[in-house]
Coordinates of N, CA and C in Angstrom, one line a residue:
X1 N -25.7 1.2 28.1 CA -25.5 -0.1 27.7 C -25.9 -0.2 26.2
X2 N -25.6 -0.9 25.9 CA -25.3 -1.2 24.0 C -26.8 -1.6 23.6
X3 N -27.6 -1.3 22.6 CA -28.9 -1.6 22.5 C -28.9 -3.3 22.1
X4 N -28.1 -3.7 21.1 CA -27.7 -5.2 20.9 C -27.6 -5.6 22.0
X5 N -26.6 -5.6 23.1 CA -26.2 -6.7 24.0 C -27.5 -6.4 25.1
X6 N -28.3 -5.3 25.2 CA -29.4 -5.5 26.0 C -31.0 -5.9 25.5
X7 N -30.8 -6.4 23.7 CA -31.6 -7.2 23.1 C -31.3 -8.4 23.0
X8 N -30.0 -9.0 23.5 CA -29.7 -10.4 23.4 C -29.9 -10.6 25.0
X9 N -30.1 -9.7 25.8 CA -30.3 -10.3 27.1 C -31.7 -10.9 27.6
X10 N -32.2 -10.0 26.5 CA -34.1 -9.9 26.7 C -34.5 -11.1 26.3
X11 N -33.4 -11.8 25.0 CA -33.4 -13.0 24.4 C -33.0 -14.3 24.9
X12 N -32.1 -13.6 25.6 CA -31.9 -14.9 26.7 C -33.1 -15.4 28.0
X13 N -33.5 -14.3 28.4 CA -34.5 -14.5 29.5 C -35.6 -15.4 29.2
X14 N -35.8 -14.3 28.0 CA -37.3 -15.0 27.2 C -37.2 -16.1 27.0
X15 N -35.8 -16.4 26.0 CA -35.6 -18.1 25.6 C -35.3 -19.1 27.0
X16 N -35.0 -18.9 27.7 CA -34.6 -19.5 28.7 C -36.0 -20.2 29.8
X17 N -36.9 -19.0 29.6 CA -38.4 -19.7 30.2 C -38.4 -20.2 29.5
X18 N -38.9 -20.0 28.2 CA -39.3 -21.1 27.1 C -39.1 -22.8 27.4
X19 N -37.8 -22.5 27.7 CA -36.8 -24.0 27.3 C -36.7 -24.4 28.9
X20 N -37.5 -23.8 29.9 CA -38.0 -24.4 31.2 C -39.2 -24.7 30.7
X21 N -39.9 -24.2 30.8 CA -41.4 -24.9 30.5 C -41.5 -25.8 29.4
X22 N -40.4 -25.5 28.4 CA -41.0 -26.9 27.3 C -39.9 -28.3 27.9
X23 N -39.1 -28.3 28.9 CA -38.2 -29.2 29.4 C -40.0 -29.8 30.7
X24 N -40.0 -29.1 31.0 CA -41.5 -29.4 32.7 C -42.8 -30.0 31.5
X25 N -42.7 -29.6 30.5 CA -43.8 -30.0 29.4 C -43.7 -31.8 29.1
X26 N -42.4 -31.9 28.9 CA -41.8 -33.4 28.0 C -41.9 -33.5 29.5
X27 N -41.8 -33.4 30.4 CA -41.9 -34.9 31.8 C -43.3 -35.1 31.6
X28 N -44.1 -34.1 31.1 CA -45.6 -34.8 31.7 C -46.1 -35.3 30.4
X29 N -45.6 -35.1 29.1 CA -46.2 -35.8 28.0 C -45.2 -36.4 27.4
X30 N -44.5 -37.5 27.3 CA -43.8 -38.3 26.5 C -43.8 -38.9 25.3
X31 N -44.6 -38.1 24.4 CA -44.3 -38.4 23.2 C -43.2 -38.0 22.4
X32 N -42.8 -38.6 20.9 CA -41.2 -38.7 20.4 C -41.5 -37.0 19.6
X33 N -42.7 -36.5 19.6 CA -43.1 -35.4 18.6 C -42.8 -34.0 19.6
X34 N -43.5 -34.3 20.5 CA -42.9 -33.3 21.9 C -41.9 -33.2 21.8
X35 N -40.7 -34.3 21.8 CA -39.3 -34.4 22.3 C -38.4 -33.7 21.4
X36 N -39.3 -33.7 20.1 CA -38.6 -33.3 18.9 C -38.7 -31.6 19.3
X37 N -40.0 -31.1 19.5 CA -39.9 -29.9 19.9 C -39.3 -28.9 21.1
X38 N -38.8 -29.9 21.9 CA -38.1 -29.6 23.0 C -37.1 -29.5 22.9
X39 N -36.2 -30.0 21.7 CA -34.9 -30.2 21.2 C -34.5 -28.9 20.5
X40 N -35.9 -28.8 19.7 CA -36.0 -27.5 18.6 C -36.0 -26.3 19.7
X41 N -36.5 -26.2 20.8 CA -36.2 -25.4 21.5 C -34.9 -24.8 22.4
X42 N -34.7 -26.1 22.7 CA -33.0 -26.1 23.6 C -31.8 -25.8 22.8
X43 N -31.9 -26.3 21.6 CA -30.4 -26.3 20.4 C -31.3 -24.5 20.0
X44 N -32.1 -24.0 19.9 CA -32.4 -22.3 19.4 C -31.9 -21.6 20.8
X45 N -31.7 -22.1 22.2 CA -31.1 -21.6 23.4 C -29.9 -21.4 22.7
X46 N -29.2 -22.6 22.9 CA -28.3 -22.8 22.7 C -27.4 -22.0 21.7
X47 N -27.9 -22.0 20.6 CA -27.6 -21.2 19.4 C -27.5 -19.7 19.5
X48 N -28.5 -19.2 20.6 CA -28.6 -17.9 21.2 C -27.3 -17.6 22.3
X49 N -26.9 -18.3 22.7 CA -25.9 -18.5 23.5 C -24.5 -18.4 22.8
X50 N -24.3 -19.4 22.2 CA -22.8 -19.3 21.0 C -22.7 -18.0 20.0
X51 N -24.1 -17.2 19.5 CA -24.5 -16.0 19.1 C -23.9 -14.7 20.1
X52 N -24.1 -15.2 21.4 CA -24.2 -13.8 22.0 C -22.4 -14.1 22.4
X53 N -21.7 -15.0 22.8 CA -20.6 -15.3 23.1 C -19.5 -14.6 21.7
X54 N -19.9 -15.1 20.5 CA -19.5 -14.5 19.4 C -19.3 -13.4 18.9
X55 N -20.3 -12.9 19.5 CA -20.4 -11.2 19.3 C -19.9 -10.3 20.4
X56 N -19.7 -11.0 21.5 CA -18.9 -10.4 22.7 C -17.4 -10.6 22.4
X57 N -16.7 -11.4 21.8 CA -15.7 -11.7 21.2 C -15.1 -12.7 22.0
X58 N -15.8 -13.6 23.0 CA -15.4 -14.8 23.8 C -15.1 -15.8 23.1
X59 N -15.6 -16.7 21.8 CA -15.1 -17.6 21.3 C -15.0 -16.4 19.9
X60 N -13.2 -16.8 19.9 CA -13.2 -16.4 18.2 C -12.2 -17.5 17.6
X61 N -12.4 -18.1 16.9 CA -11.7 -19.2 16.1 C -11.9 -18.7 14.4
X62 N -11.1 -19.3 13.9 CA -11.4 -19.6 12.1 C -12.4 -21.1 12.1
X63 N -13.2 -20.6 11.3 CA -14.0 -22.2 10.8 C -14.4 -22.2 9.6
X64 N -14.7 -23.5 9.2 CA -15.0 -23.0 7.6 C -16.3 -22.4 7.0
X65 N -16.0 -21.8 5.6 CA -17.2 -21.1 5.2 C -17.9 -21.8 4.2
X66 N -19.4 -21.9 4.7 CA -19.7 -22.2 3.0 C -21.0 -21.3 2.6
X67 N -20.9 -20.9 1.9 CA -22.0 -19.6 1.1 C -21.7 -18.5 2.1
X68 N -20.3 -18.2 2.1 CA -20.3 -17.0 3.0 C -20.4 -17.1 4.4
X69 N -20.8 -18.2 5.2 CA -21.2 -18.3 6.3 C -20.6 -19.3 6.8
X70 N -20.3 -19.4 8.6 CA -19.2 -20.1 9.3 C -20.1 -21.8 9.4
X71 N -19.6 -22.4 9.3 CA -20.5 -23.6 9.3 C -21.1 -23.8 10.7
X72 N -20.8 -23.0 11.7 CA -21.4 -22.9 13.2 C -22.9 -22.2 12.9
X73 N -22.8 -21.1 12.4 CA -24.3 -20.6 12.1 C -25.0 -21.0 11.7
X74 N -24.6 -22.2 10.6 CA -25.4 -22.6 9.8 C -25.9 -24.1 10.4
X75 N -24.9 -24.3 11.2 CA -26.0 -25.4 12.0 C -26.8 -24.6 13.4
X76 N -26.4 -23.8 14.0 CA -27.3 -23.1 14.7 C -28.6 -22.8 14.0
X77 N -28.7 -22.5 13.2 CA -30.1 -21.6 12.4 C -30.8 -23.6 11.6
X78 N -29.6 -24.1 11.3 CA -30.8 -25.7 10.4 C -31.1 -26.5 11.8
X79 N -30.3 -26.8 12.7 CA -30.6 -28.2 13.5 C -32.0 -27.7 14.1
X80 N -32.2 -26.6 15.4 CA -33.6 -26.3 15.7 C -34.8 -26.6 14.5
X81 N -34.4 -25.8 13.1 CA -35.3 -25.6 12.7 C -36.0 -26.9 11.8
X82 N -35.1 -28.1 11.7 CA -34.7 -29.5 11.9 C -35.8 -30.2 12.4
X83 N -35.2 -29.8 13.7 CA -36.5 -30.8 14.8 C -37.7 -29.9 14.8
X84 N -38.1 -28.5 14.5 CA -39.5 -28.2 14.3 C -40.0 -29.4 13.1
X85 N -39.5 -29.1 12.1 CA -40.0 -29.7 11.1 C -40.3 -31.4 11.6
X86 N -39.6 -31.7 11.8 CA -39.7 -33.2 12.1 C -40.8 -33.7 13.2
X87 N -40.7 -32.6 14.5 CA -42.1 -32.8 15.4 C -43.2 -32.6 14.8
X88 N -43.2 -31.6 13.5 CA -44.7 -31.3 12.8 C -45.4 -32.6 12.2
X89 N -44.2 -33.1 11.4 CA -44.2 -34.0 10.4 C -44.9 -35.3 11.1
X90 N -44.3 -35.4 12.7 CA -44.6 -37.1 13.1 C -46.5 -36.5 13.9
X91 N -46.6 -35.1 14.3 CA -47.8 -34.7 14.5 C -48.5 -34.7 13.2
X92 N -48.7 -35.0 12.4 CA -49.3 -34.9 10.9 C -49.2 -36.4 10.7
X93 N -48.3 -37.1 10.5 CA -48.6 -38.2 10.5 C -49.2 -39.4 11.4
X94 N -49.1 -38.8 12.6 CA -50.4 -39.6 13.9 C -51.7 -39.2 13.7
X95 N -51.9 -37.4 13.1 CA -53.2 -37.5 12.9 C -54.2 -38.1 12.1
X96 N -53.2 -38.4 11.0 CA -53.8 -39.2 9.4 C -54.7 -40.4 9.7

């Protein structure tokens, strides 16, 4: 087996608990800063997903580039890291 596609599997597993437990986390605490984190976790699944699809050669399309890069990656890699920032932000600002 390919050392990549059996490092993207390890990545799937791992991310995949992750994004159960932080999905069983947001039922029991409801806050909008949680939710932000839970998002940042699910859209990094997700992203890991369209990654590994890509590189298996399942979705191949043209899209556009900008700084060299397909505009899919580059919302994969900003939107997660998006809602990190933003759950930090509204945690920092409740604790002031």
């Amino acid at each position: 087996m390919d050392p990549k596609i059996l490092l993207f599997i390890i990545k799937l597993i791992t991310s995949g608990i992750v994004s159960f437990l932080a999905i069983l986390l947001m039922s029991k605490i409801r806050e909008i800063a949680w939710t932000f984190l839970v998002c940042g976790f699910l859209l990094s699944y997700a992203a890991m997903i369209y990654e590994l699809l890509t590189e298996l050669g399942i979705i191949a399309f043209t899209e556009p580039m900008i700084f060299g890069m397909t505009l899919s990656s580059l919302i994969c890699v900003g939107l997660p890291t998006l809602c990190f920032m933003i759950a930090f932000i509204i945690m920092l600002a409740k604790r002031s």
